[in-house]
XYZ file of C-alpha atoms in Angstrom:
596
model
C 35.087 45.889 52.993
C 37.166 45.514 56.290
C 35.873 41.963 56.814
C 36.537 40.867 53.379
C 40.067 42.328 53.754
C 40.423 40.526 56.965
C 39.250 37.204 55.666
C 41.746 37.520 52.593
C 44.435 38.368 55.028
C 43.874 35.273 57.152
C 43.520 33.100 54.068
C 46.902 34.436 52.814
C 48.474 33.946 56.101
C 47.163 30.297 56.214
C 48.348 29.695 52.512
C 51.847 30.814 53.159
C 52.120 28.956 56.374
C 51.033 25.900 54.551
C 53.631 26.642 51.785
C 56.478 26.998 54.258
C 55.443 23.997 56.237
C 54.642 25.965 59.320
C 51.859 24.426 61.541
C 48.219 25.805 60.929
C 46.328 26.792 64.030
C 42.696 25.569 64.163
C 41.672 29.010 65.253
C 42.782 30.415 61.968
C 40.821 27.871 59.846
C 37.972 28.482 61.849
C 37.894 32.010 60.831
C 36.917 30.658 57.415
C 34.712 28.006 58.554
C 32.772 30.667 60.861
C 32.026 32.580 57.683
C 31.102 29.652 55.695
C 33.926 29.684 53.287
C 33.981 26.085 53.136
C 35.673 25.744 49.804
C 38.758 27.732 51.045
C 38.811 26.157 54.385
C 38.678 22.543 53.082
C 42.169 21.764 51.995
C 43.800 23.371 55.260
C 41.046 21.525 57.443
C 41.971 18.253 55.669
C 45.714 18.973 56.608
C 44.906 19.984 59.986
C 42.811 16.823 60.689
C 45.532 14.630 59.184
C 47.928 16.097 61.726
C 45.302 16.300 64.671
C 42.953 13.490 65.136
C 41.684 14.712 68.516
C 39.573 17.808 67.579
C 35.843 16.793 67.384
C 35.009 20.287 66.068
C 37.232 19.901 63.000
C 35.335 16.704 62.129
C 32.050 18.284 62.679
C 32.940 21.112 60.107
C 34.357 18.507 57.769
C 31.008 16.781 57.958
C 29.390 19.990 57.121
C 31.501 20.819 54.196
C 30.626 17.533 52.576
C 26.905 17.717 53.646
C 27.000 21.169 51.813
C 28.731 19.436 48.806
C 26.406 16.718 48.640
C 23.540 19.171 48.483
C 24.905 21.087 45.534
C 25.745 17.909 43.401
C 23.389 16.872 40.473
C 21.588 13.868 42.027
C 21.245 12.208 38.641
C 24.036 13.214 36.849
C 26.518 13.081 39.629
C 24.875 10.388 41.626
C 28.022 8.336 42.699
C 29.793 11.761 43.771
C 26.732 12.651 45.676
C 26.636 9.205 47.510
C 30.342 9.732 48.162
C 29.852 13.059 49.684
C 26.990 11.863 51.918
C 29.177 8.967 53.094
C 31.927 11.110 53.748
C 29.704 13.523 55.721
C 28.325 10.574 57.699
C 31.661 9.342 58.679
C 32.741 12.907 59.930
C 29.557 13.372 61.708
C 29.877 10.030 63.367
C 33.328 10.852 64.423
C 32.345 14.223 65.809
C 29.328 12.813 67.573
C 31.608 10.000 69.243
C 34.234 12.804 70.378
C 32.104 15.611 71.609
C 31.896 15.702 75.182
C 30.739 18.380 77.987
C 34.470 18.996 78.618
C 35.041 19.741 74.979
C 32.069 22.122 74.744
C 33.199 23.962 77.924
C 36.819 24.041 76.652
C 35.960 25.258 73.003
C 32.519 26.701 73.396
C 33.483 29.532 70.940
C 33.774 26.803 68.182
C 30.304 25.714 68.693
C 28.605 29.013 68.215
C 25.981 27.590 65.848
C 24.457 25.712 68.748
C 24.450 28.605 71.043
C 20.845 28.677 72.576
C 19.081 30.569 75.274
C 18.180 28.417 78.303
C 14.359 28.697 78.765
C 14.797 27.902 82.329
C 17.601 30.184 83.231
C 17.550 32.572 80.397
C 21.136 32.440 79.766
C 22.930 31.616 76.344
C 25.039 28.615 76.108
C 25.750 25.237 74.358
C 24.228 22.085 75.401
C 25.651 18.677 74.799
C 22.284 17.335 74.199
C 21.520 19.780 71.536
C 24.723 18.888 69.726
C 24.176 15.358 69.831
C 20.531 15.790 68.939
C 21.482 17.645 65.778
C 24.154 15.304 64.799
C 21.839 12.303 65.207
C 19.349 13.980 62.970
C 21.894 14.855 60.433
C 23.053 11.310 60.303
C 19.549 9.847 60.249
C 18.690 12.327 57.579
C 21.910 11.447 55.479
C 21.417 7.686 55.837
C 17.768 7.943 54.750
C 18.521 10.374 51.974
C 21.219 7.968 50.744
C 18.640 5.065 50.605
C 16.201 7.354 48.859
C 18.633 8.550 46.380
C 19.793 5.196 45.483
C 16.175 4.010 44.827
C 15.625 7.431 42.850
C 18.724 6.441 40.691
C 17.766 2.964 40.250
C 14.200 3.618 38.924
C 15.535 6.516 36.870
C 18.306 4.328 35.238
C 15.686 1.445 34.767
C 13.141 3.715 33.127
C 15.773 5.266 30.782
C 17.371 1.817 29.868
C 13.867 0.209 29.253
C 13.100 3.164 27.076
C 16.170 2.783 25.150
C 15.798 -1.052 24.609
C 12.125 -0.265 23.392
C 13.641 2.272 21.046
C 16.158 -0.254 19.943
C 13.448 -2.802 19.488
C 11.451 -0.767 17.309
C 14.224 0.286 15.237
C 14.887 -3.444 14.776
C 11.304 -3.789 13.564
C 11.467 -1.015 11.130
C 14.923 -2.002 9.601
C 13.347 -5.365 9.094
C 10.721 -4.086 6.671
C 10.991 -1.874 3.654
C 7.685 -0.073 4.615
C 4.248 -0.201 6.576
C 2.822 -2.248 3.668
C 5.549 -5.017 4.057
C 5.210 -4.593 7.929
C 1.791 -5.806 7.985
C 1.639 -8.305 5.064
C 4.727 -10.156 6.263
C 3.668 -10.181 9.849
C 3.795 -13.640 11.583
C 3.780 -15.082 14.832
C 7.479 -14.022 15.593
C 6.449 -10.443 14.884
C 3.407 -10.796 17.294
C 5.836 -11.859 20.137
C 8.114 -9.020 19.278
C 5.297 -6.439 19.346
C 4.202 -7.883 22.741
C 7.724 -7.689 24.022
C 7.726 -3.978 22.853
C 4.473 -3.139 24.469
C 5.639 -4.832 27.833
C 8.978 -3.225 27.555
C 7.644 0.237 27.129
C 4.831 -0.246 29.915
C 7.685 -1.247 32.343
C 9.527 1.922 31.330
C 6.574 3.970 31.967
C 5.986 2.205 35.429
C 9.801 2.615 36.371
C 9.292 6.226 35.649
C 6.343 6.654 37.935
C 8.347 4.814 40.512
C 11.033 7.177 39.882
C 8.856 10.243 40.123
C 7.386 8.800 43.486
C 10.919 8.198 44.836
C 12.114 11.557 43.795
C 9.286 13.431 45.763
C 10.743 11.759 48.945
C 13.976 13.827 48.481
C 12.169 17.064 48.789
C 13.021 19.985 46.353
C 15.301 19.051 43.430
C 16.246 20.468 40.251
C 14.211 17.914 38.452
C 10.513 17.748 37.670
C 10.260 15.571 34.510
C 6.746 14.890 32.946
C 6.499 12.250 30.318
C 4.806 13.613 26.867
C 3.761 10.604 24.782
C 3.790 10.859 21.033
C 1.884 8.565 18.624
C 3.938 6.576 15.959
C 2.027 7.288 12.794
C 4.889 7.249 10.174
C 6.123 3.639 10.377
C 9.751 4.402 8.896
C 10.272 7.912 10.347
C 8.531 8.016 13.803
C 9.797 6.259 16.892
C 13.558 6.328 16.049
C 14.734 9.178 18.103
C 15.901 8.724 21.884
C 14.400 10.692 24.773
C 16.417 12.829 27.223
C 15.399 11.640 30.325
C 17.170 14.610 32.144
C 14.907 17.239 30.514
C 11.626 18.285 32.639
C 9.446 17.945 29.301
C 10.248 14.178 28.405
C 9.308 13.813 24.821
C 8.830 9.900 24.417
C 7.280 7.797 21.633
C 4.136 5.735 22.736
C 5.641 2.410 21.650
C 2.921 0.407 23.565
C 0.109 2.162 21.706
C 1.993 1.326 18.609
C 2.698 -2.261 19.414
C -0.994 -2.967 20.549
C -2.467 -1.071 17.637
C -0.433 -2.974 15.060
C -0.786 -6.400 16.968
C -4.663 -5.941 16.729
C -4.447 -5.221 12.975
C -2.197 -8.177 12.270
C -4.410 -10.512 14.552
C -7.741 -9.318 13.434
C -7.137 -8.338 9.827
C -4.071 -9.781 8.519
C -3.986 -13.289 9.891
C -7.815 -13.768 8.957
C -7.191 -12.065 5.529
C -4.319 -14.735 4.661
C -6.536 -17.746 5.900
C -9.284 -16.199 3.512
C -6.888 -16.066 0.617
C -6.057 -19.755 0.823
C -9.650 -20.644 1.202
C -10.512 -18.430 -1.785
C -7.848 -20.318 -3.936
C -9.225 -23.617 -2.851
C -12.783 -22.635 -4.036
C -11.363 -21.644 -7.432
C -9.434 -24.930 -7.784
C -12.722 -26.836 -6.848
C -14.371 -24.937 -9.916
C -11.325 -25.910 -12.091
C -11.820 -29.539 -11.047
C -15.721 -29.402 -11.653
C -15.002 -27.940 -15.131
C -12.493 -30.533 -15.958
C -14.449 -33.452 -14.538
C -17.975 -32.700 -15.603
C -17.028 -30.767 -18.714
C -19.546 -27.939 -17.775
C -19.236 -24.067 -17.762
C -18.486 -22.573 -14.195
C -19.114 -19.021 -15.248
C -22.310 -18.588 -12.850
C -20.252 -20.146 -9.910
C -17.573 -17.500 -10.683
C -20.019 -14.782 -10.294
C -20.927 -16.026 -6.764
C -17.329 -16.567 -5.892
C -15.965 -13.079 -6.338
C -15.298 -11.679 -3.017
C -15.219 -7.924 -3.204
C -14.559 -7.426 0.536
C -11.408 -9.636 0.434
C -10.163 -7.339 -2.526
C -10.923 -4.110 -0.471
C -9.032 -5.627 2.486
C -6.135 -6.250 0.602
C -6.070 -3.126 -1.301
C -5.770 -1.268 1.988
C -2.185 -2.460 2.258
C -1.327 -3.212 -1.425
C -2.379 -1.563 -4.618
C -1.646 -4.492 -6.690
C -1.649 -7.552 -4.433
C -0.229 -10.679 -5.827
C -2.903 -13.054 -4.779
C -5.593 -10.991 -6.528
C -3.462 -11.199 -9.700
C -3.071 -14.764 -9.360
C -6.666 -15.183 -8.766
C -7.486 -12.970 -11.706
C -5.415 -15.379 -13.719
C -7.121 -18.343 -12.662
C -10.518 -17.036 -13.023
C -9.650 -15.611 -16.401
C -8.483 -19.156 -17.298
C -11.835 -20.762 -15.975
C -13.828 -17.974 -17.927
C -12.026 -18.800 -21.301
C -12.447 -22.703 -20.872
C -16.113 -22.243 -19.775
C -16.743 -19.993 -22.840
C -15.307 -22.761 -24.987
C -17.509 -25.296 -23.411
C -20.482 -23.179 -23.791
C -19.705 -22.884 -27.440
C -19.496 -26.706 -28.019
C -23.148 -27.009 -28.807
C -22.850 -24.402 -31.562
C -19.766 -25.904 -33.259
C -21.796 -27.391 -35.989
C -23.782 -24.325 -36.838
C -23.607 -22.944 -40.259
C -24.532 -19.562 -39.181
C -21.280 -17.637 -40.096
C -22.325 -14.622 -37.943
C -22.887 -16.855 -34.845
C -19.426 -18.638 -35.625
C -17.743 -15.198 -35.749
C -19.510 -13.948 -32.646
C -18.502 -17.143 -30.827
C -14.897 -17.043 -31.980
C -14.652 -13.300 -30.893
C -15.973 -14.010 -27.557
C -13.364 -16.721 -27.095
C -10.696 -14.524 -28.445
C -11.709 -11.768 -26.133
C -11.340 -14.162 -23.127
C -8.156 -15.583 -24.460
C -6.723 -12.024 -24.753
C -7.703 -11.207 -21.214
C -5.947 -14.163 -19.938
C -2.934 -13.445 -21.993
C -2.943 -9.983 -20.832
C -2.830 -10.874 -17.141
C -0.322 -13.541 -17.482
C 1.882 -11.286 -19.325
C 1.636 -8.716 -16.572
C 2.518 -11.365 -13.972
C 5.291 -12.590 -16.238
C 6.959 -9.209 -16.198
C 6.781 -8.679 -12.364
C 9.178 -9.751 -9.810
C 7.164 -12.622 -8.299
C 10.022 -13.687 -5.867
C 9.948 -10.113 -4.481
C 6.200 -9.709 -4.196
C 5.805 -13.099 -2.768
C 7.750 -12.181 0.384
C 4.569 -10.231 1.305
C 2.496 -13.268 0.915
C 4.546 -16.074 2.353
C 1.698 -17.708 3.993
C -0.491 -17.848 0.962
C 2.199 -18.997 -1.285
C 3.351 -21.768 1.131
C -0.184 -22.840 1.470
C -1.169 -22.960 -2.331
C 1.819 -23.272 -4.572
C 4.428 -24.578 -1.996
C 7.041 -22.123 -3.262
C 7.536 -19.277 -5.954
C 9.158 -21.826 -8.358
C 5.854 -23.656 -8.708
C 3.987 -20.375 -8.948
C 6.157 -18.955 -11.701
C 5.944 -22.282 -13.582
C 2.148 -21.974 -13.487
C 2.300 -18.280 -14.757
C 4.594 -19.316 -17.568
C 2.414 -22.175 -18.571
C -0.706 -20.168 -18.398
C 1.027 -17.518 -20.648
C 1.871 -20.032 -23.418
C -1.442 -21.552 -23.218
C -3.086 -18.115 -23.879
C -0.554 -17.149 -26.620
C -1.361 -20.570 -28.360
C -4.966 -20.132 -27.994
C -5.093 -16.323 -29.089
C -2.961 -17.440 -32.006
C -5.419 -20.017 -33.137
C -8.537 -18.005 -32.376
C -7.038 -14.851 -34.362
C -6.589 -17.386 -37.481
C -10.058 -18.708 -36.900
C -11.544 -15.496 -36.665
C -9.776 -13.936 -39.586
C -11.123 -16.863 -41.627
C -14.534 -16.496 -40.442
C -14.578 -12.763 -41.164
C -13.364 -13.515 -44.493
C -16.303 -16.040 -44.943
C -18.897 -13.107 -44.239
C -17.536 -11.541 -47.344
C -18.383 -14.378 -49.648
C -21.584 -16.301 -50.757
C -21.147 -19.865 -51.634
C -23.096 -21.236 -54.467
C -21.826 -24.668 -55.274
C -18.361 -24.186 -56.664
C -18.849 -20.503 -56.969
C -17.846 -17.517 -54.542
C -19.934 -14.582 -54.796
C -18.042 -11.421 -53.272
C -20.001 -9.310 -50.930
C -17.609 -6.430 -51.553
C -16.722 -4.408 -54.680
C -12.901 -4.862 -54.885
C -13.005 -8.386 -55.895
C -10.787 -8.003 -59.035
C -10.164 -11.734 -59.676
C -13.780 -12.800 -59.371
C -16.130 -13.277 -62.155
C -18.728 -11.857 -60.261
C -18.878 -8.096 -60.187
C -21.484 -6.768 -57.539
C -23.397 -3.512 -58.443
C -25.769 -3.651 -55.459
C -25.160 -4.888 -51.976
C -28.013 -4.672 -49.402
C -26.320 -5.777 -46.070
C -27.574 -9.008 -44.901
C -30.495 -9.148 -47.528
C -29.316 -9.557 -51.068
C -26.702 -8.672 -53.820
C -26.942 -8.169 -57.605
C -24.450 -7.695 -60.203
C -22.966 -8.888 -63.495
C -21.312 -12.434 -64.068
C -18.719 -12.436 -66.698
C -17.903 -15.804 -68.400
C -15.542 -13.751 -70.571
C -14.980 -10.187 -71.227
C -17.844 -10.050 -73.936
C -20.540 -12.208 -72.405
C -22.203 -11.129 -69.229
C -25.205 -12.315 -67.119
C -27.111 -10.548 -64.416
C -27.179 -12.269 -61.098
C -29.333 -11.930 -57.781
C -28.463 -13.855 -54.710
C -29.958 -13.642 -51.282
C -27.470 -12.986 -48.236
C -28.121 -15.528 -45.481
C -26.456 -16.004 -42.224
C -24.995 -19.222 -43.544
C -23.539 -17.499 -46.757
C -25.549 -20.132 -48.828
C -28.025 -18.206 -50.763
C -31.682 -19.535 -50.730
C -32.390 -17.182 -53.748
C -30.089 -17.877 -56.784
C -31.074 -16.296 -59.856
C -28.960 -15.562 -63.141
C -30.770 -13.601 -66.042
C -29.721 -12.442 -69.510
C -28.584 -8.710 -69.996
C -27.824 -6.563 -73.005
C -24.476 -8.215 -73.822
C -23.402 -5.377 -76.089
C -23.933 -2.643 -73.424
C -22.582 -4.545 -70.493
C -19.476 -5.882 -71.917
C -16.578 -5.990 -69.204
C -14.911 -2.964 -70.768
C -17.864 -0.873 -69.827
C -18.201 -2.274 -66.327
C -17.118 1.097 -64.738
C -20.287 2.667 -66.310
C -22.590 0.073 -65.269
C -24.893 0.551 -62.376
C -27.870 -1.109 -60.735
C -31.060 -0.147 -58.637
C -33.114 -2.627 -56.538
C -36.300 -3.000 -54.940
C -37.809 -5.328 -52.547
C -41.301 -5.323 -50.817
C -41.683 -5.135 -47.034
C -42.258 -8.941 -46.971
C -39.209 -9.710 -48.999
C -41.121 -11.857 -51.523
C -40.754 -9.687 -54.610
C -37.546 -8.251 -55.955
C -36.808 -5.959 -58.844
C -33.183 -5.395 -60.169
C -32.481 -2.756 -62.756
C -29.050 -2.920 -64.625
C -28.153 0.218 -66.560
C -25.307 2.109 -67.998
C -24.471 5.752 -67.579
C -23.095 5.871 -71.069
C -25.420 6.955 -73.658
C -25.399 5.325 -77.103
C -25.518 7.025 -80.596
C -29.106 7.493 -80.129
C -28.595 9.238 -76.942
C -30.314 6.489 -75.022
C -29.163 4.321 -72.000
C -29.097 0.682 -72.118
C -30.857 -1.186 -69.294
C -32.076 -4.552 -68.206
C -35.027 -4.992 -65.653
C -35.403 -8.401 -63.971
C -38.520 -9.421 -61.686
C -37.997 -12.083 -59.161
C -40.137 -13.965 -56.704
C -38.679 -15.666 -53.533
C -41.074 -18.596 -54.223
C -40.941 -19.063 -57.860
C -37.540 -17.476 -58.889
C -37.074 -15.347 -62.062
C -40.518 -14.144 -63.418
C -38.855 -12.357 -66.298
C -36.030 -10.124 -67.474
C -36.346 -7.409 -70.165
C -34.093 -4.944 -71.984
C -34.904 -1.350 -72.368
C -33.515 1.782 -74.097
C -34.174 4.633 -71.499
C -34.140 8.380 -72.280
C -32.514 9.153 -69.024
C -30.059 7.850 -66.216
C -32.392 6.121 -63.741
C -32.216 7.197 -60.064
C -35.135 5.474 -58.177
C -37.598 2.565 -58.419
C -41.055 2.694 -57.265
C -43.554 -0.172 -57.039
C -47.217 -0.170 -56.880
C -48.573 -3.411 -55.286
C -52.099 -2.942 -56.411
C -51.302 -2.723 -60.111
C -47.963 -4.366 -60.151
C -46.443 -1.587 -62.131
C -42.817 -0.571 -61.477
C -41.923 3.162 -62.056
C -38.291 3.946 -63.177
C -37.548 7.764 -62.124
C -35.012 10.178 -62.847
C -36.081 13.785 -61.472
C -39.059 14.771 -63.606
C -38.403 11.878 -66.085
C -39.919 8.443 -65.718
C -40.832 5.255 -67.394
C -43.529 2.741 -66.130
C -43.309 -1.027 -66.613
C -46.305 -3.307 -66.213
C -46.343 -6.559 -64.345
C -45.188 -8.427 -67.277
C -42.238 -6.398 -68.080
C -44.001 -4.292 -70.932
C -42.994 -0.668 -70.928
C -46.177 1.422 -70.959
C -44.734 4.759 -70.285
C -41.350 6.148 -71.390
C -40.789 9.784 -71.067
């Protein structure tokens, strides 16, 4: 407490003396210097030196003060100040070293207590000029060496920091150039490759500069800094890599730009560039098939099967779920499939088989609809925008998007035109399936033909039809026609029926049963009415028909029941007309032998 009070008193005295312009005595300042109150002593010491330039001890302590300041400065954040303090310390140490002599030490030995040593030879305490000079030389050498080392530390630190910032700026420029990772890869070109190479080199230089900084830092001894780089991988193209690193932090969180650049570059060079060339080659192969189809007029369907490149599709879909080139290929392939199908069907163009013509038209329509669907989808897409991802492909196949869009438009118009023609043709041919053509007559194969004179009562799919033909409302005939693929019957039979019972007014009550043997050589047609007459009988007409000989006979009957089933015995030639427990039997010549 007494010591602190004394110091404060001295300090107050000095302050007052300075204020009133009184001359400060060095021994008063030394009281502060001796107790290492350098901050308090500095302004008085500066004033003293200004007024007294012949005191080497004052220079010595001024050197010590600035040396002390330099040791407390932040070497990275206050580098210039640190260097200034060290330069100032060197200046004062040099002045002191030049001025201290034996005479000075003897006259002012009390001011050099810090050099007071025991003489090993005499055992006495004292201050030697050689000790003072050695210490000052050591301080000067140390400061000069530290100055050089600090400059190197700062150089590498700034270099590492600036190179990393440049790397950060470069990756952000890359990120801003592309909407996302998909576009980053698909739009890659030689310019991007160079940029990625620059990024890798720049980041690598930053790392090397940081390593040199660390090496230089170790030469300064113990400092407040011990940074360690902790690299992080860039995994999210748009989010990662944007933040800067604080190089003053000991745990230095940095983005591994080199890894990102080299990984991206490898993908572009090993996958994207070869894939782009492959797309162009694939398009050329499709074009060759189109030329073959047009020149040789042959189907190329088998060639299309071998052309399909699933690996190429899988590669593209890694980056784009709906890649434009694959949509274009699908359009071109669909066009070739349609044209090939039409060519394949040319040899069937004269076929009279209506089923075959329907099947042919249906296949063609299906291909045309597929072509139309693909073209319609492409027509609604923003091709200009999607083409940005495939500039190499577009430039080497269609030259520009204007030509591509024109091709899509023409394909859409062609598909719509073909689809319209085929729909009309299919409708017409489907309608043909519903009619038999016999000379100038058309026999319906459906029951709702109200305007036709032919009224079908039985239609056995793709085998035969039987019904009533009305010349007028009072005169009816029975008919039997075979149903053929050409819809021109090869069995054409008309036979007489009970005209009174089968007038057109009674048509709703008219029904028929038919029978055909397994070989399709013998046919029976039974026409009957479900309306009983006054005798409680049901009028019926039975016709027997041979494929080879035509109508064998037709006979009218009055049945005691409404028939439900026909049964034929090939060995006797008898036909049984049944209805539950009731039956009538007709012999091979049409005579009723049993009616009960």
